[in-house]
Short mmCIF file of C-alpha atoms in Angstrom, two decimals:
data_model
loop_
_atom_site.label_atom_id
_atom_site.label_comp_id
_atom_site.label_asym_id
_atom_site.label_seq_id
_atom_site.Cartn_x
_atom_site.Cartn_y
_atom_site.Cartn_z
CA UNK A 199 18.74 -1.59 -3.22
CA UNK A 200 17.69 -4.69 -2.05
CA UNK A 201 19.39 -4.40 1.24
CA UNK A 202 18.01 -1.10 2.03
CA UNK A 203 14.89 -2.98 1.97
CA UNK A 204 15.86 -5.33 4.75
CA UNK A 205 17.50 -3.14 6.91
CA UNK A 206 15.82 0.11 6.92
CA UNK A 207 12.33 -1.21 6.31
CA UNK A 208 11.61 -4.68 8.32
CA UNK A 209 9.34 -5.61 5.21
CA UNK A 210 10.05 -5.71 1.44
CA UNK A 211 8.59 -3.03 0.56
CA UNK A 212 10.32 -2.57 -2.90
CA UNK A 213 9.18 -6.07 -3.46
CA UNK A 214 5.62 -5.47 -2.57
CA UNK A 215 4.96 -1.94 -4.39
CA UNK A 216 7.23 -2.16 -7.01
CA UNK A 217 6.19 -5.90 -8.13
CA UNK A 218 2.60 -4.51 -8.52
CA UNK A 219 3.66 -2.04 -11.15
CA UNK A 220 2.97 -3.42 -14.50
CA UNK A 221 6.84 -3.97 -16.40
CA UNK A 222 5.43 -2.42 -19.48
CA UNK A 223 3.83 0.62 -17.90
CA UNK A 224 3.87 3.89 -19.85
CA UNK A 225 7.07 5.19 -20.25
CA UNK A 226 5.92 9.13 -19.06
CA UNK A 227 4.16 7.61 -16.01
CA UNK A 228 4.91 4.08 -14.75
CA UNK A 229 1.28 4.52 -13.04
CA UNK A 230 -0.79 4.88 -16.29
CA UNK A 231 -1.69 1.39 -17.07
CA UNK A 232 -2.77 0.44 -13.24
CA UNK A 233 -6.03 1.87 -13.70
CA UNK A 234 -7.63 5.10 -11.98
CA UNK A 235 -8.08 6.11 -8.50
CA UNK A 236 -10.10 2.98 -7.84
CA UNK A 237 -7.21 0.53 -7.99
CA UNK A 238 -5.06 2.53 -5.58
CA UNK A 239 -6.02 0.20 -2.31
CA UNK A 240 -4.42 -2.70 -3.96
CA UNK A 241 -0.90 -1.06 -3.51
CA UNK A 242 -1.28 -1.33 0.56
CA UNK A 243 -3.27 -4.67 0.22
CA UNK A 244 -0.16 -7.32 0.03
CA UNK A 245 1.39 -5.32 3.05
CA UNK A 246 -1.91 -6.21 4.78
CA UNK A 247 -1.91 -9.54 3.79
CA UNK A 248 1.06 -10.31 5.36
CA UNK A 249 0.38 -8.45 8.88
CA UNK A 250 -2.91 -10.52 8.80
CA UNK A 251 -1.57 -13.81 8.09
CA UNK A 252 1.28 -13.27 11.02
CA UNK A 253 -2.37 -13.66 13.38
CA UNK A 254 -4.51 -16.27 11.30
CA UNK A 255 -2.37 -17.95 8.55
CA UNK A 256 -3.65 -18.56 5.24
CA UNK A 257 -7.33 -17.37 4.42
CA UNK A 258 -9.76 -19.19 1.36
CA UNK A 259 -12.13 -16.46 0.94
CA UNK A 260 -12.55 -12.12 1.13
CA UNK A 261 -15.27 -10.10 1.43
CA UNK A 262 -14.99 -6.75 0.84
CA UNK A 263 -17.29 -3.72 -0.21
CA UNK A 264 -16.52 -0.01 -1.58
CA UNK A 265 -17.80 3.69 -0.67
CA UNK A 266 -16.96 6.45 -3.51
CA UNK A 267 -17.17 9.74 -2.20
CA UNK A 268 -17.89 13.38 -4.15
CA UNK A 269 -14.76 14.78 -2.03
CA UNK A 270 -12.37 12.42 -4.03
CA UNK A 271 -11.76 9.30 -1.41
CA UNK A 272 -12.55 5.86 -2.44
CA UNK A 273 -13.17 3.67 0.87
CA UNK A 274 -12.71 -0.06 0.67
CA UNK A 275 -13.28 -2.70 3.71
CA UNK A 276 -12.25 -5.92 3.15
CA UNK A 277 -11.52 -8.75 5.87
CA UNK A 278 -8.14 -10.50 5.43
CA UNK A 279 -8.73 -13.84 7.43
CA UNK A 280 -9.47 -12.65 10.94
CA UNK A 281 -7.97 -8.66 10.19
CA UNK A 282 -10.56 -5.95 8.72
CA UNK A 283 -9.44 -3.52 7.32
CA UNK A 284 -10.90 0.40 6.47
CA UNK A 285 -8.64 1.56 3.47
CA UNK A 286 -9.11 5.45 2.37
CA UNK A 287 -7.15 6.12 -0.49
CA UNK A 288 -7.04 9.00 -2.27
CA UNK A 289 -5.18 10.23 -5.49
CA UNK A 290 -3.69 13.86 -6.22
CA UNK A 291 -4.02 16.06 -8.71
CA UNK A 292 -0.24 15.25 -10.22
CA UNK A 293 -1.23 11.59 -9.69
CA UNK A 294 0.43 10.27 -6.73
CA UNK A 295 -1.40 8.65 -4.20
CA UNK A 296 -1.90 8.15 -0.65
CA UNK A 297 -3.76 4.97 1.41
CA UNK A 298 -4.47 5.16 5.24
CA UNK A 299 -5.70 1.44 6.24
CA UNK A 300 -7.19 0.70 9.42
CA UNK A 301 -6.90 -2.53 10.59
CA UNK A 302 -8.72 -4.57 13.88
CA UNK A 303 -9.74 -7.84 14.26
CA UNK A 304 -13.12 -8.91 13.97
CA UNK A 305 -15.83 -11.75 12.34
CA UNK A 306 -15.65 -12.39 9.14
CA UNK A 307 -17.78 -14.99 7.17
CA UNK A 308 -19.55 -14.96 3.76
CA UNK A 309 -22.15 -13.85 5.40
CA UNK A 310 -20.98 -10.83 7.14
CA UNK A 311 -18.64 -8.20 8.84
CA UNK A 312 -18.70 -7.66 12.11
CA UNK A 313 -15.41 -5.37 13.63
CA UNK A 314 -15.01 -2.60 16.40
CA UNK A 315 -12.39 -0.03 15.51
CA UNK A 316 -12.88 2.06 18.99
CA UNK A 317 -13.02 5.70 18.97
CA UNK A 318 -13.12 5.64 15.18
CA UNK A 319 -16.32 3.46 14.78
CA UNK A 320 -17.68 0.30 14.15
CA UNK A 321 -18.77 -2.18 11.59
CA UNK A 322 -21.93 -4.58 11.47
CA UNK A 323 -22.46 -5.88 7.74
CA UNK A 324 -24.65 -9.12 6.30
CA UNK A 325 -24.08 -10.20 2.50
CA UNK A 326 -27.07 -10.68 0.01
CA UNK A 327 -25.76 -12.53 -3.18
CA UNK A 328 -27.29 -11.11 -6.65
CA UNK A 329 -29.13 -12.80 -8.82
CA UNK A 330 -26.06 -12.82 -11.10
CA UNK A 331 -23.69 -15.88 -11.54
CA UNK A 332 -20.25 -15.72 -9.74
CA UNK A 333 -17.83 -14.39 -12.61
CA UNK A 334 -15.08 -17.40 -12.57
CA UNK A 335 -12.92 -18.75 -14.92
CA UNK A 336 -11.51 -21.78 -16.10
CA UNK A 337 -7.79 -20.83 -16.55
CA UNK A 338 -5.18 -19.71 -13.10
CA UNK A 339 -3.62 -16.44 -14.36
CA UNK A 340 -2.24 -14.27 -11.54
CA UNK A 341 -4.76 -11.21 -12.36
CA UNK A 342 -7.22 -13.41 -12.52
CA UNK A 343 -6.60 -16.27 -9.59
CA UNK A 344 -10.02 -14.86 -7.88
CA UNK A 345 -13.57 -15.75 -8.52
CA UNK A 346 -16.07 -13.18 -7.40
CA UNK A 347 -19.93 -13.32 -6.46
CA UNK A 348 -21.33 -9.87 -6.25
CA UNK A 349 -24.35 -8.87 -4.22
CA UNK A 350 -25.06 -6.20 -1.23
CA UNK A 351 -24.01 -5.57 1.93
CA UNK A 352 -26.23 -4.19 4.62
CA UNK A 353 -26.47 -3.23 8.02
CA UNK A 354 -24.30 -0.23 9.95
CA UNK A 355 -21.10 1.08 8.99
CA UNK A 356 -19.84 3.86 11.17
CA UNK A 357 -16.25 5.81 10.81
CA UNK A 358 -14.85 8.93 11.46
CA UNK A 359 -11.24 8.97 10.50
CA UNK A 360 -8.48 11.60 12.71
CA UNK A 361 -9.43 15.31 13.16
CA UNK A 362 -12.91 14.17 11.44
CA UNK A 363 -11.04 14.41 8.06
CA UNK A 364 -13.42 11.57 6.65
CA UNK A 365 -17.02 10.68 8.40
CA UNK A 366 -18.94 7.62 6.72
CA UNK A 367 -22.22 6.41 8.19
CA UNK A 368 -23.75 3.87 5.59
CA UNK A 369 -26.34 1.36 5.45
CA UNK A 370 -26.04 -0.17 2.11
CA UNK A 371 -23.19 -0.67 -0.34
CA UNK A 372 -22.16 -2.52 -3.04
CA UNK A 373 -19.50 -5.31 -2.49
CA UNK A 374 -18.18 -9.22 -3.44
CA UNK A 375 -17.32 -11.82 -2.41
CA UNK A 376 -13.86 -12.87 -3.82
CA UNK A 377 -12.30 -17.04 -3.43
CA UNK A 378 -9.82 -18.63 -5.50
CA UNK A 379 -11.17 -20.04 -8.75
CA UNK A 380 -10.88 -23.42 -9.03
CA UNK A 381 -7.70 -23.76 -11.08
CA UNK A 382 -5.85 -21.95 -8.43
CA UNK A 383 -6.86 -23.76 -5.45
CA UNK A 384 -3.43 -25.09 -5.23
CA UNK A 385 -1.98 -21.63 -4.15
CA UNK A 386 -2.40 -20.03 -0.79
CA UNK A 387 -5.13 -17.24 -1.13
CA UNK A 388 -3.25 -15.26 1.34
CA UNK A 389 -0.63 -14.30 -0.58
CA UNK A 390 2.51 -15.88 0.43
CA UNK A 391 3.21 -16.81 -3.13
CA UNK A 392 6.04 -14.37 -4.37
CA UNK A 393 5.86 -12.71 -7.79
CA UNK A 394 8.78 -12.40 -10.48
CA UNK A 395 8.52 -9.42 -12.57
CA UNK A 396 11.32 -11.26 -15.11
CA UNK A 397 11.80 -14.78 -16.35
CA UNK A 398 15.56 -14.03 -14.21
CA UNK A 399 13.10 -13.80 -10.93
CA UNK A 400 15.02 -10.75 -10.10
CA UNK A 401 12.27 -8.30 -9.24
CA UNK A 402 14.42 -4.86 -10.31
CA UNK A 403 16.02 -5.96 -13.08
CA UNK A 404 12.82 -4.61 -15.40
CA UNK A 405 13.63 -1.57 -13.73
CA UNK A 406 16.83 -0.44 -15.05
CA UNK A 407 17.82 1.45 -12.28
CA UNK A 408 20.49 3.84 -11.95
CA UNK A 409 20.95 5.63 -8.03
CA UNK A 410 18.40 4.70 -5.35
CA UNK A 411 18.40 6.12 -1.87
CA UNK A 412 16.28 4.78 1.43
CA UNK A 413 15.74 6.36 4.61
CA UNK A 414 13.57 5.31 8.12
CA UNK A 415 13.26 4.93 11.83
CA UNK A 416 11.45 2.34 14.23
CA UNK A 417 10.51 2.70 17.27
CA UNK A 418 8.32 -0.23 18.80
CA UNK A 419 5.02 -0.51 17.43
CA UNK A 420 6.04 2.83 14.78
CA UNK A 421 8.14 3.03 11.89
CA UNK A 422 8.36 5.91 9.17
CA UNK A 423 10.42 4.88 5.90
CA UNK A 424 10.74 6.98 2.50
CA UNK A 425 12.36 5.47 -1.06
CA UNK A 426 13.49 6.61 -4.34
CA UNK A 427 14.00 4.13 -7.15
CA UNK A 428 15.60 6.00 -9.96
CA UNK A 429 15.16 4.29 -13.62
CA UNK A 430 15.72 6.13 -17.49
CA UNK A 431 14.75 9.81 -16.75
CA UNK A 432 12.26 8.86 -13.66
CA UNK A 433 12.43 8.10 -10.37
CA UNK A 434 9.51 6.34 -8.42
CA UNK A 435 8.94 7.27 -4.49
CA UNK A 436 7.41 5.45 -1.69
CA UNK A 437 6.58 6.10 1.68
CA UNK A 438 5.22 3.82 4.47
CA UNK A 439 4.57 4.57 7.69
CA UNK A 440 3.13 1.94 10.27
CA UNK A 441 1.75 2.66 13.86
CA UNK A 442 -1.06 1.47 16.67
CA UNK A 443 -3.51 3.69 17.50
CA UNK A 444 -4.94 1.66 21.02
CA UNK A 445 -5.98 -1.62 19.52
CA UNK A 446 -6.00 -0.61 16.06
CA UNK A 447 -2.84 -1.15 13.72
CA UNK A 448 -2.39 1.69 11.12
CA UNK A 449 -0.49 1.26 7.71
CA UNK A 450 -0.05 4.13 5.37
CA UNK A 451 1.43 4.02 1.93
CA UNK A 452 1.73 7.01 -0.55
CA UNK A 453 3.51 6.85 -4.34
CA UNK A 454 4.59 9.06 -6.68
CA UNK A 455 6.79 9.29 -9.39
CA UNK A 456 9.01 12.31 -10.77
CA UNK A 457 11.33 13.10 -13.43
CA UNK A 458 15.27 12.10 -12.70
CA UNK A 459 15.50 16.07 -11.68
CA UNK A 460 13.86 15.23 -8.56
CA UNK A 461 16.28 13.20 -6.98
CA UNK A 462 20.15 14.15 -7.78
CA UNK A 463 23.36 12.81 -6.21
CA UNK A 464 27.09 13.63 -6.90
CA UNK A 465 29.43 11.50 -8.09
CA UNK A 466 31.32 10.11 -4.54
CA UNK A 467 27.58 9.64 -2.98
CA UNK A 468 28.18 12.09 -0.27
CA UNK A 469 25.72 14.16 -1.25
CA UNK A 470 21.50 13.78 -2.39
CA UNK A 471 18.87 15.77 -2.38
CA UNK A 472 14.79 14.28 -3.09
CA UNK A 473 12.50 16.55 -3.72
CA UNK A 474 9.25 14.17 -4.71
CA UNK A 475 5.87 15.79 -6.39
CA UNK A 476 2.35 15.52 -4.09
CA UNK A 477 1.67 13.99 -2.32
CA UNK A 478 5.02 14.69 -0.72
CA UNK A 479 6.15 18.31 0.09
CA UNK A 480 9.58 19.72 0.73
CA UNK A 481 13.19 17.92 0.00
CA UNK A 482 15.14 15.47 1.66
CA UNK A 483 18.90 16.21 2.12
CA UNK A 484 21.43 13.00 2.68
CA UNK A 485 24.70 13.69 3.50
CA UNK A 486 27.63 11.40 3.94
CA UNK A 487 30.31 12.71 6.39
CA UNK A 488 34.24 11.18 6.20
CA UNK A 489 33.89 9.24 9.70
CA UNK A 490 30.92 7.70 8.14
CA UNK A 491 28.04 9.08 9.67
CA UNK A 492 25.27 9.56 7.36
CA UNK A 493 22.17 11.83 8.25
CA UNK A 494 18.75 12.45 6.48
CA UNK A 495 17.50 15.94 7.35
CA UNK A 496 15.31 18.67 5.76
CA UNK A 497 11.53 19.52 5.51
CA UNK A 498 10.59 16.38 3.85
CA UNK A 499 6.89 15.61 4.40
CA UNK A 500 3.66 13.51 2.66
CA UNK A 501 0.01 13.63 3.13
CA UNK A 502 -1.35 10.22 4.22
CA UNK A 503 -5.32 10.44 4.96
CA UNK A 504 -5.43 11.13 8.20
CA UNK A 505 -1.83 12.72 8.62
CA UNK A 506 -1.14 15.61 6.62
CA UNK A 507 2.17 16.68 6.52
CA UNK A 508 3.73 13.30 7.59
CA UNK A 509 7.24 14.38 8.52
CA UNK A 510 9.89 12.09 6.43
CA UNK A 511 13.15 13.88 7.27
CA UNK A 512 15.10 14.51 10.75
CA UNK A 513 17.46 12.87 13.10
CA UNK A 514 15.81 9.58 13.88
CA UNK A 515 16.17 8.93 10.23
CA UNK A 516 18.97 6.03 8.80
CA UNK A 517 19.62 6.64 5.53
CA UNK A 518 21.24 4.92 2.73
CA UNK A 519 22.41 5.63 -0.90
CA UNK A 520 23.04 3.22 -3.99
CA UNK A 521 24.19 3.17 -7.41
CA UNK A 522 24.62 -0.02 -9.41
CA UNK A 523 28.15 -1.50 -10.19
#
């Protein structure tokens, strides 16, 4: 599965999702004990990392600041070295979720926020610390490798995300300012530092997993890719899709995960069909032919913020399936 990784993707994305998933998750829903809604930016936030770090290198300090919203998006803006990024995420009823992030360069200090993401809007922030202490501690434990100093951001943030889906205009919110505590300033806050999930440092082997199937395109600046991971009686499902909207880079990740039903192959692996629960729609057919083409066709489609109905099946499509020796 590894190797689909590398060949249909152009970034690890197994490695980056999958690593984030705690190894002692809930066995129903390998999403249960990653926290609500809330937490669903961080899944897009190491891909971010490392398209930001490809422009400014390593980074000692983020400020960042959330928006909750009555129609069920969370908003999050947070600077990455010199890259700011708008993330909308959203979670579905069945509990999969979709991120859009927005990314542009900009100014970012511990002071403030400045970015211009064109036609969508623009960003002008300034960062008063609280009276509270910064919340640090004295030990380096990977969930914990941040010190934070709340406070309040102010000034004008505009958006208005594609087709008007989401339209923000605030003045005030409620944000941090995160840095390394002091016990970790001997790793690289930008996250270059891989994780293991095992004491083996092989990142799947917590996984168990059984048949896996990956399927993309890319195309310049655009790339679409959709995976299954199949493990015990589950199979987990991401899609990524990355494109630039003028001078804006766009990077959209939904998960999901359904029961082993969802996702069936025969026996020579000539044959699959994925069928993933919301935020995808439709199913995914892979076939294998005798002269060795392979295609990935059928009305396969997710709904990223921003793109609804995000196709994820047709010609352009590679496609690729595994089962463990």
């Amino acid at each position: 599965m590894r190797g689909i990784a590398v060949r249909l993707l152009g970034v690890t994305l197994p490695a980056v999702v999958v690593l984030s998933l705690p190894a002692s998750a809930a066995a129903r829903d390998p999403f249960a004990s990653s926290g609500p809604s809330a937490d669903a930016w961080k899944r897009i936030a190491p891909l971010i990392r490392e398209h930001a770090a490809k422009h400014t290198g390593s980074f000692d300090f983020q400020p960042a600041f959330e928006i909750e919203r009555s129609d069920g998006f969370k908003v999050r803006v947070a600077a990455f070295g010199g890259t700011i990024g708008v993330i909308v995420g959203r979670t579905g009823p069945a509990g999969g979720r979709a991120v859009t992030a927005y990314l542009a360069r900009g100014t970012a200090t511990s002071r403030r926020l400045k970015a211009s993401f064109g036609a969508y809007g623009d960003l002008d922030m300034r960062f008063h610390p609280s009276a509270e202490a910064p919340r640090r501690g004295r030990s380096c434990h990977r969930r914990k490798r941040f010190g934070e100093r709340p406070g309040t951001w102010t000034g004008s943030f505009r958006f208005v995300g594609e087709g008007g889906y989401i339209s923000i205009d605030a003045q005030r919110a409620a944000g941090e300012i995160r840095r390394p505590r002091p016990a970790c300033s001997h790793l690289p806050a930008g996250g270059h530092r891989r994780r293991r999930a095992t004491a083996s440092g092989d990142p799947f082997s917590s996984f168990s997993l059984r048949e896996s199937f990956g399927a993309g395109w890319h195309h310049g600046l655009e790339s679409a890719q959709v995976i299954g991971l199949e493990r015990d009686e589950q199979t987990l499902y991401f899609a990524l899709a990355q494109q630039a909207l003028g001078r804006i880079g766009v990077l959209r990740l939904a998960v999901a995960s359904g029961m082993g039903d969802t996702f069936t192959v025969n026996d020579a692996l000539t044959h699959a069909e994925a069928s993933p629960p919301p935020p995808f729609h439709g199913t995914g057919i892979y076939t294998a032919a005798p002269d060795g083409t392979r295609s990935w066709l059928g009305d396969l489609t997710v709904n990223f913020p921003g793109a609804p109905r995000f196709p994820l099946a047709g010609e352009q499509f590679e496609a690729e399936v595994e089962r463990p020796i």
